[in-house]
Every structure is written in structure tokens, then in C-alpha cells.
mmCIF file of C-alpha atoms in Angstrom:
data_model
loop_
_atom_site.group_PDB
_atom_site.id
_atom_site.type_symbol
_atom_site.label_atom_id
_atom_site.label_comp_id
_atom_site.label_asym_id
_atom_site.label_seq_id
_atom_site.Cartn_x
_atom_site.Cartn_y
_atom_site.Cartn_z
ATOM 1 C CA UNK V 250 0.000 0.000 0.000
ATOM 2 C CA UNK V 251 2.616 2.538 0.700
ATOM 3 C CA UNK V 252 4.682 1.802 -2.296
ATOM 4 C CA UNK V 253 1.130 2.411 -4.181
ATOM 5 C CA UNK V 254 0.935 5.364 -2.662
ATOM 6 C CA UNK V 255 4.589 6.429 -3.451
ATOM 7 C CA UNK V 256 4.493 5.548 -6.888
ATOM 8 C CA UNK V 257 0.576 7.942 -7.151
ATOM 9 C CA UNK V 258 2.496 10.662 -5.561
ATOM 10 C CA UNK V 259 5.441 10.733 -8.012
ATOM 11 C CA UNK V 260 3.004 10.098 -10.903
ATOM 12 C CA UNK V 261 1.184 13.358 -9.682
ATOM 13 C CA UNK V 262 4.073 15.097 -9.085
ATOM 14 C CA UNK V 263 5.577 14.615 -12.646
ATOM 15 C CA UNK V 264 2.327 16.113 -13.785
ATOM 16 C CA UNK V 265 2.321 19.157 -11.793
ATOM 17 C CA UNK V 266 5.529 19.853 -13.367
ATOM 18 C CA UNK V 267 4.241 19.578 -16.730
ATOM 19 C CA UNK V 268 1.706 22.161 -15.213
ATOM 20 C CA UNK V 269 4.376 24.067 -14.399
ATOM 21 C CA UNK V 270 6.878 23.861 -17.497
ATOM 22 C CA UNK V 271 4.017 25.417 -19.478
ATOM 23 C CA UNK V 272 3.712 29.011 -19.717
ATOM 24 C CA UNK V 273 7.328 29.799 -19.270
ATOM 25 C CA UNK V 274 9.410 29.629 -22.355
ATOM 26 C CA UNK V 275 7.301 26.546 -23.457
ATOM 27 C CA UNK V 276 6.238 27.351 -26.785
ATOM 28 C CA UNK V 277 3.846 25.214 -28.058
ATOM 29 C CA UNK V 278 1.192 27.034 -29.765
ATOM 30 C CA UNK V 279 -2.290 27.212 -29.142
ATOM 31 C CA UNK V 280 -4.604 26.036 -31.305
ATOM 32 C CA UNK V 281 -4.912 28.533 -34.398
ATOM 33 C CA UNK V 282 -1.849 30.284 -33.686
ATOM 34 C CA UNK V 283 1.060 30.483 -36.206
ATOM 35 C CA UNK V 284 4.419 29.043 -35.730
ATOM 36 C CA UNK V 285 7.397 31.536 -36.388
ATOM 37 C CA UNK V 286 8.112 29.784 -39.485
ATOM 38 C CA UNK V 287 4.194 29.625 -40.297
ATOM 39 C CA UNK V 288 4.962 33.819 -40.083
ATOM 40 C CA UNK V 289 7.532 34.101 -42.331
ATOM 41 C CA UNK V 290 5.862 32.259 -45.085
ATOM 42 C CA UNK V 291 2.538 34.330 -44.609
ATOM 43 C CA UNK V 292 2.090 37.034 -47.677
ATOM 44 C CA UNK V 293 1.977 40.855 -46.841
ATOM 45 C CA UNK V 294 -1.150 42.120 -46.127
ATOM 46 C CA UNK V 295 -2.512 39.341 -44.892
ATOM 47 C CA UNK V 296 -4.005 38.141 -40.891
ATOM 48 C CA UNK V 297 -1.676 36.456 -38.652
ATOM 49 C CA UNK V 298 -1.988 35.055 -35.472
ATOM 50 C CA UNK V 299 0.975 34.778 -33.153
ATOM 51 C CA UNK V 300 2.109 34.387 -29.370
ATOM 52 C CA UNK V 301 5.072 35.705 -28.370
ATOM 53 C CA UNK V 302 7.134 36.993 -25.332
ATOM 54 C CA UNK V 303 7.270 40.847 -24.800
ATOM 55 C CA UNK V 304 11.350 41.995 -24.969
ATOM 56 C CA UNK V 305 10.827 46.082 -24.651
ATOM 57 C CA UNK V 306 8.963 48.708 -25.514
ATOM 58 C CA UNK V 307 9.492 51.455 -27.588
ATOM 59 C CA UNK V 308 6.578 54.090 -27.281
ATOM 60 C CA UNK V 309 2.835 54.675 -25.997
ATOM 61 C CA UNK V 310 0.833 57.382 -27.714
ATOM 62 C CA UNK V 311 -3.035 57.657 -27.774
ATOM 63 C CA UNK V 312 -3.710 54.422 -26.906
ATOM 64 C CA UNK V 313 -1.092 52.669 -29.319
ATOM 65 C CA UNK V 314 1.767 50.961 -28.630
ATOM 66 C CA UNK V 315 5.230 49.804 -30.386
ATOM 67 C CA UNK V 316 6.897 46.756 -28.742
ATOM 68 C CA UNK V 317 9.395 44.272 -29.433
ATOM 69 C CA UNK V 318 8.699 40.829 -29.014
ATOM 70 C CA UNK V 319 10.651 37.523 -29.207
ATOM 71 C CA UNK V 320 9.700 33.900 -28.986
ATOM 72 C CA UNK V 321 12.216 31.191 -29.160
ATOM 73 C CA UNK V 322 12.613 30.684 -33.189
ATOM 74 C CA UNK V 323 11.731 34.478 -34.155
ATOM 75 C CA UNK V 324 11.327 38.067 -33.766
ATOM 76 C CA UNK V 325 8.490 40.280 -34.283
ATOM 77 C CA UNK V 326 8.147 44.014 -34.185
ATOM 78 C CA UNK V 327 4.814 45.501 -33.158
ATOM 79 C CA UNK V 328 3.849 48.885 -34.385
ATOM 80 C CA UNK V 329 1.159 50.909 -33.454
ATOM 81 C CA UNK V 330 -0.698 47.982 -31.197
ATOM 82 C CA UNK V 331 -4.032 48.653 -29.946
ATOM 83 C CA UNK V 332 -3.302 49.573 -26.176
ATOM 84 C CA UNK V 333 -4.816 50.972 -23.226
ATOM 85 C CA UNK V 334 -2.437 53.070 -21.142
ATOM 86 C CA UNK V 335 -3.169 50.446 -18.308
ATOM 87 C CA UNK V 336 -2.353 47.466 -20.754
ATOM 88 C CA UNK V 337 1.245 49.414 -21.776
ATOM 89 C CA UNK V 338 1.888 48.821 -17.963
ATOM 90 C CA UNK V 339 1.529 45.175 -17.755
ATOM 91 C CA UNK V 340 3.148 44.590 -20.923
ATOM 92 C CA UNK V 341 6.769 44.302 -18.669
ATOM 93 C CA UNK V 342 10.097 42.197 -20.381
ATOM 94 C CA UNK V 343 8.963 38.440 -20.873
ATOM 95 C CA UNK V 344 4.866 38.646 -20.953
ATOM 96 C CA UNK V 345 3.195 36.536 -22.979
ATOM 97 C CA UNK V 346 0.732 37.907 -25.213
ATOM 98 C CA UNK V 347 -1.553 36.493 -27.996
ATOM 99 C CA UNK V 348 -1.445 38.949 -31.012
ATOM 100 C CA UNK V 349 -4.109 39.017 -33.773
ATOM 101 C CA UNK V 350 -2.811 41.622 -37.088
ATOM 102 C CA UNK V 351 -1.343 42.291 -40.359
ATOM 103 C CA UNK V 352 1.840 41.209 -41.495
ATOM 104 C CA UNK V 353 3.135 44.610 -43.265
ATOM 105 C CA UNK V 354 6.561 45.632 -44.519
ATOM 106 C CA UNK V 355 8.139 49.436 -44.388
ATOM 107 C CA UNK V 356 11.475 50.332 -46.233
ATOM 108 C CA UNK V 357 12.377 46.233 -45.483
ATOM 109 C CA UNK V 358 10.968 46.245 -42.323
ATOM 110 C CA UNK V 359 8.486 43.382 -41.286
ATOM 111 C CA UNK V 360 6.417 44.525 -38.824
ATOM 112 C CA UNK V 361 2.248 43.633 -37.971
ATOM 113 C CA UNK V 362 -0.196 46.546 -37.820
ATOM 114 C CA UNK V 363 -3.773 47.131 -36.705
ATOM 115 C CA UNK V 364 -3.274 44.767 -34.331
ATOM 116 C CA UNK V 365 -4.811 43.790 -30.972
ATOM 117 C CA UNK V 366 -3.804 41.338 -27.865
ATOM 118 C CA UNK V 367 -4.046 39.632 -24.962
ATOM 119 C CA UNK V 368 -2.023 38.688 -22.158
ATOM 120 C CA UNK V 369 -1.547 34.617 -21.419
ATOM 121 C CA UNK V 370 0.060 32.814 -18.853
ATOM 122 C CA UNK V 371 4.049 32.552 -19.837
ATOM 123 C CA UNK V 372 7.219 34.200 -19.355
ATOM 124 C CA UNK V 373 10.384 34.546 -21.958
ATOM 125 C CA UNK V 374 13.616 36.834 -21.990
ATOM 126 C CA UNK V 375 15.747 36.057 -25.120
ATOM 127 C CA UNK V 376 19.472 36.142 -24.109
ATOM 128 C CA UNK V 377 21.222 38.002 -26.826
ATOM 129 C CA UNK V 378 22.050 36.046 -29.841
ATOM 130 C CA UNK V 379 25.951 36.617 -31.390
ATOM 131 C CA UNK V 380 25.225 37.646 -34.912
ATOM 132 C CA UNK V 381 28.505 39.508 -35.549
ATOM 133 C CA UNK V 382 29.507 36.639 -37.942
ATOM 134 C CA UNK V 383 26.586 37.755 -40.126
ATOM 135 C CA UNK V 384 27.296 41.238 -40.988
ATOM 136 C CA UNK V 385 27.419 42.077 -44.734
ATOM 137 C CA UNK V 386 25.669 38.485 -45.141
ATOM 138 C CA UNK V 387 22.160 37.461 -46.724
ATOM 139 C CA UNK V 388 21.555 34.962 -43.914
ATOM 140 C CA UNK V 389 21.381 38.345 -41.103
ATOM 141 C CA UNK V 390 18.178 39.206 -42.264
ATOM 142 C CA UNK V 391 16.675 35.968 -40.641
ATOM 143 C CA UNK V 392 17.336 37.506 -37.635
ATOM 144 C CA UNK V 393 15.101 40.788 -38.473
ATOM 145 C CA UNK V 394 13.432 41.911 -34.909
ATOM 146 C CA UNK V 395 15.748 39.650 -32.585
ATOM 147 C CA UNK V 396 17.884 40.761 -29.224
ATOM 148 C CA UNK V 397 21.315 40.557 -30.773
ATOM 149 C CA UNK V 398 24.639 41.259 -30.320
ATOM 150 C CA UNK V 399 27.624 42.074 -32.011
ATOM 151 C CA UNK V 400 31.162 41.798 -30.897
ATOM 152 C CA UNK V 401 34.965 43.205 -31.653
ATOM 153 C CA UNK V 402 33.781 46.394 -33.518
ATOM 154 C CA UNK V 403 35.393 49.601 -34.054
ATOM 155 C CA UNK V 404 33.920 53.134 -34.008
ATOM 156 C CA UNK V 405 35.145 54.738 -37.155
ATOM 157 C CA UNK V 406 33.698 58.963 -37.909
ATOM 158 C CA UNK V 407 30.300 59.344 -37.875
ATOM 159 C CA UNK V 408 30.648 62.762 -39.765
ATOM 160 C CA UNK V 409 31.908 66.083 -38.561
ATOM 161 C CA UNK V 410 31.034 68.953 -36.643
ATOM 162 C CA UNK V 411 30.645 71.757 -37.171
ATOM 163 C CA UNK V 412 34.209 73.289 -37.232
ATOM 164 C CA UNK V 413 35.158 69.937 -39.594
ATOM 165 C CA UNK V 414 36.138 68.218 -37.079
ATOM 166 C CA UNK V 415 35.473 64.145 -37.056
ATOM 167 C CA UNK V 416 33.014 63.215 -34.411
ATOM 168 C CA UNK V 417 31.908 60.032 -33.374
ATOM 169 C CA UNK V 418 28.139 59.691 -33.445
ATOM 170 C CA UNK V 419 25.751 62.146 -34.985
ATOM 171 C CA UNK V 420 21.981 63.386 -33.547
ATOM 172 C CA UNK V 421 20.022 62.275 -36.246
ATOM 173 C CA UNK V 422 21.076 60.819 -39.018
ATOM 174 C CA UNK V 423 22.612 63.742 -41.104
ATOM 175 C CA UNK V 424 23.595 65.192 -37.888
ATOM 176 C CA UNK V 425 20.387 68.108 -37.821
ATOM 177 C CA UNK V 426 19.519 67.567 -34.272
ATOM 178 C CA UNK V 427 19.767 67.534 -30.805
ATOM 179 C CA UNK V 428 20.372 66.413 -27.476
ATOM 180 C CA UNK V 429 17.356 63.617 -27.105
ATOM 181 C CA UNK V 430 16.843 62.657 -30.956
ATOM 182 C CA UNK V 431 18.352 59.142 -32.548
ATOM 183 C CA UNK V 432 22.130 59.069 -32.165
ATOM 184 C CA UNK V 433 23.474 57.842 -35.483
ATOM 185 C CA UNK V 434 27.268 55.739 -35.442
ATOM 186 C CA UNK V 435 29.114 53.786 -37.342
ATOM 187 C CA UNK V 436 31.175 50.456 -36.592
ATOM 188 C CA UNK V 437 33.392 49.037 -38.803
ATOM 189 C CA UNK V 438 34.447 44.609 -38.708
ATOM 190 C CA UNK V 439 36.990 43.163 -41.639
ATOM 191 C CA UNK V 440 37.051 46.673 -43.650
ATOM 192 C CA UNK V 441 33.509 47.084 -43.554
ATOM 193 C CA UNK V 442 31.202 49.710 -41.735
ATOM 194 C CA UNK V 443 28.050 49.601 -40.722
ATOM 195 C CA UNK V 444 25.485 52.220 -39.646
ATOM 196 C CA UNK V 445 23.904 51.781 -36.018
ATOM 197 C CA UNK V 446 21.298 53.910 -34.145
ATOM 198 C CA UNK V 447 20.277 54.663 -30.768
ATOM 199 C CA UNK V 448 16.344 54.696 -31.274
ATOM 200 C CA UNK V 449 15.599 57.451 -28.957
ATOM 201 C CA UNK V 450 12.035 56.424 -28.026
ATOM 202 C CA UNK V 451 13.339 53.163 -27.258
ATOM 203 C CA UNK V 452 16.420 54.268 -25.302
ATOM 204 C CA UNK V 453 16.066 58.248 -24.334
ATOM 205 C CA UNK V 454 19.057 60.586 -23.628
ATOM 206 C CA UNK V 455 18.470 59.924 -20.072
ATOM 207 C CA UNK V 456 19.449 56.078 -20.168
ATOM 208 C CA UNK V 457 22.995 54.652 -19.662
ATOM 209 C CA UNK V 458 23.180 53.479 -23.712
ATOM 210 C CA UNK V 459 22.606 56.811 -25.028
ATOM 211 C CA UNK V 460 25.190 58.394 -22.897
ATOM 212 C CA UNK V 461 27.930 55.722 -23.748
ATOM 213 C CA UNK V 462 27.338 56.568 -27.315
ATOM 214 C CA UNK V 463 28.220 60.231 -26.349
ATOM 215 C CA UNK V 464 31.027 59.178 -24.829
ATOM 216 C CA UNK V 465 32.447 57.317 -27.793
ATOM 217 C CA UNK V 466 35.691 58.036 -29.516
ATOM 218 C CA UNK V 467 36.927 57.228 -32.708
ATOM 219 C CA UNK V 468 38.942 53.708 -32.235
ATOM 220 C CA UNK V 469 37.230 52.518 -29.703
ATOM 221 C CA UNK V 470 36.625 48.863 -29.207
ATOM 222 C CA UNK V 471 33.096 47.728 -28.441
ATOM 223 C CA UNK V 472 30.502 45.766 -27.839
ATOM 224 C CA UNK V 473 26.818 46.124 -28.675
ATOM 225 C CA UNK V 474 23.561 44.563 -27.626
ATOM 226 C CA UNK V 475 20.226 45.804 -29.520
ATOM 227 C CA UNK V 476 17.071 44.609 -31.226
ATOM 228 C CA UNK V 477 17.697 43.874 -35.146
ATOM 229 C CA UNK V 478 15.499 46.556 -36.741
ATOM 230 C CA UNK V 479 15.472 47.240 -40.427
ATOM 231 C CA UNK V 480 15.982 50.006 -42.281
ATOM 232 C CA UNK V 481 17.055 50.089 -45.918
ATOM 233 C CA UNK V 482 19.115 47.077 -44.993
ATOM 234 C CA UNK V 483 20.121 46.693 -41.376
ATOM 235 C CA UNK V 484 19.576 49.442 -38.685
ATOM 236 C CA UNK V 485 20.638 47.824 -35.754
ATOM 237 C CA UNK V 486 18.187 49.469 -32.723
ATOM 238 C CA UNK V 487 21.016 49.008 -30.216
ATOM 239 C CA UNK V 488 20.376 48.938 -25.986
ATOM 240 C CA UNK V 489 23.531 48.516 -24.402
ATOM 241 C CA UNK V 490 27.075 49.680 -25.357
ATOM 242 C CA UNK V 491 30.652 48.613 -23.991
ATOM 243 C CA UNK V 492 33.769 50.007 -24.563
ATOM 244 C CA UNK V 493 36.702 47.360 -24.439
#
């Protein structure tokens, strides 16, 4: 009888952690919802159904919302989300949401619009994924909307101020604005350079990354972590910055 009894309480016990594997990281989808590869295949224009993990967020503004997500074979960049200010709240790094939109491209960009959620049981955090190896190559783009990094770079002249001198990161791209808009730099790997930007919706002039990037100098060594945005090819949306 008790070795019945021990062998019940281990059966239920295995299934409790079953219970408990679910929800966090597990990403079997639920009935009607895509797979990430199910995604990729879907045309433009058309309705997809996802669940993913919540990774940051970039902006809130009358009741929309722009937020990367992440589940464990993709990336997916929300723009413009249907959002109560209350909702933005929840919506914290690894949350689990089901998202119901339209797959949409801008300037190479795949992004869904119009869309709506909900929050589900589930957590996620994507580590950063190396993807220095893939610079310059056709495979990178597979990557589109992922927490990245990139490794071993150097900061090469961003452009030049205004007395001609060469200066390390711009505001803006062409180097038109101010303290609090994107900072524009470039990195260079292997003799080639590469344009990378410090969304400033996403990371504000107030935040450690932005500042780092001010405090750049031609030469430097670094290291980069950053969500894989694209922009006319890729436009790295980068978070955290090191200096070697």
C-alpha cells in the first residue's frame, strides 16, 4: 500500500511539473496560432496570429503601442498595437501575449499593424544572440526583430562637426539635431562599416546606452547589444554599449 501510494504521488508530481513547465518559455502554440516559421511564409497584407514573449517597448501614444517581441525561433516588431495606457503597464520584459494583425513591410521592415492582444500565462527573456559573424551576409536578415549582439567592432567617424572636425556619433542621421533625438554611429568589422542607431524612443538621452554613445571616440573597441530593426538594410536598434 505505501509503495502504491509512493508511486501515485510521483506520478502526480511529474504532472504538476508539466503544469508548471508550461507558460514559461514553453512554446507550443495554441490552437490557431502560427508558428514563427508559419509567419515568415505568410504574404503581406494578410491576418496572422501569433504568441510571443514581450522583450521592450518602444513608445505609448493615444492608446497605441510599439513593442518588441521575441519567442524562441523568431522576432516580431509591433507597431502601433491597440493599447490601453493600463495594458502598456503590464506589458513588462517576458509577458506573454496572444497577437491578432497584419503582417506589413516598411522600407524592409516586417512589422504587424492594426493589431490587438491579450495577455496569457508565460514568461520569456531572449538572451542576446551573437550575430557579428553575419554582418554584410544574406543569412542576417533571418534575424530581423531579434535581441542581438555584435562583438569586436570599431567606431570609425560618424561625420563632422561643425568646425570639420570628425566626431563620433551624430543626432540624427545627417547630424540636424539635438540632445534627445536618434544618435546615429558607425562600426566598422573586416574593412567594412556599418550604420547603427540609438532609437531614442526606445532608449532616451536619459538612459545609460545613449550616454555611452556620447562618450564614444573614434577607435574605440566595443561591444553592442540591440534589437535587429530594419531600415534600408540593417539598422541595428542598439540597448547597451561597452567600450573594451
Amino acid at each position: 500500500m505505501k509503495k502504491l501510494t509512493a508511486l501515485l504521488m510521483i506520478a502526480a508530481f511529474a504532472l504538476t511539473c508539466v503544469g508548471c513547465g508550461a507558460g514559461k518559455g514553453d512554446d507550443a502554440k495554441s490552437e490557431g496560432v502560427m508558428t514563427y516559421e508559419e509567419y515568415v511564409a505568410a504574404d503581406l497584407d494578410t491576418e496572422v496570429v501569433i504568441e510571443t514573449y514581450v522583450q521592450a517597448k518602444q513608445s505609448w501614444w493615444e492608446n497605441q503601442a510599439t513593442v518588441y517581441t521575441q519567442d524562441k525561433d523568431g522576432g516580431y516588431f509591433l507597431y502601433n498595437m491597440a493599447c490601453s495606457e493600463e495594458d502598456y503597464a503590464k506589458l513588462t520584459p517576458g509577458t506573454k501575449i496572444k497577437v491578432t494583425g497584419y503582417k506589413a513591410e516598411w522600407s524592409g521592415e516586417v512589422e504587424i499593424i492594426d493589431a490587438t492582444f491579450e495577455i496569457e500565462d508565460g514568461n520569456y527573456v531572449a538572451k542576446a544572440e551573437d550575430v557579428t559573424s553575419l554582418l554584410g551576409s544574406e543569412d542576417l536578415i533571418k534575424h530581423q526583430n531579434k535581441f542581438v549582439s555584435f562583438k569586436g567592432m570599431t567606431v570609425e567617424a560618424a561625420g563632422q562637426d561643425a568646425d570639420g572636425n570628425d566626431v563620433a556619433f551624430l543626432y540624427s542621421w545627417d547630424g540636424s539635431g539635438q540632445d534627445g533625438d536618434d544618435l546615429y554611429f558607425n562600426v566598422s568589422l573586416n574593412g567594412s562599416t556599418y550604420t547603427f542607431t540609438v532609437e531614442s524612443y526606445l532608449c532616451d538621452n536619459t538612459t545609460d546606452v545613449y550616454n555611452a554613445v556620447k562618450g564614444l571616440n573614434i577607435g574605440d573597441k566595443v561591444d553592442m547589444e540591440g534589437f535587429l530593426y530594419w531600415y534600408e538594410g540593417a539598422n541595428p536598434h542598439i540597448t547597451s554599449v561597452t567600450v573594451k
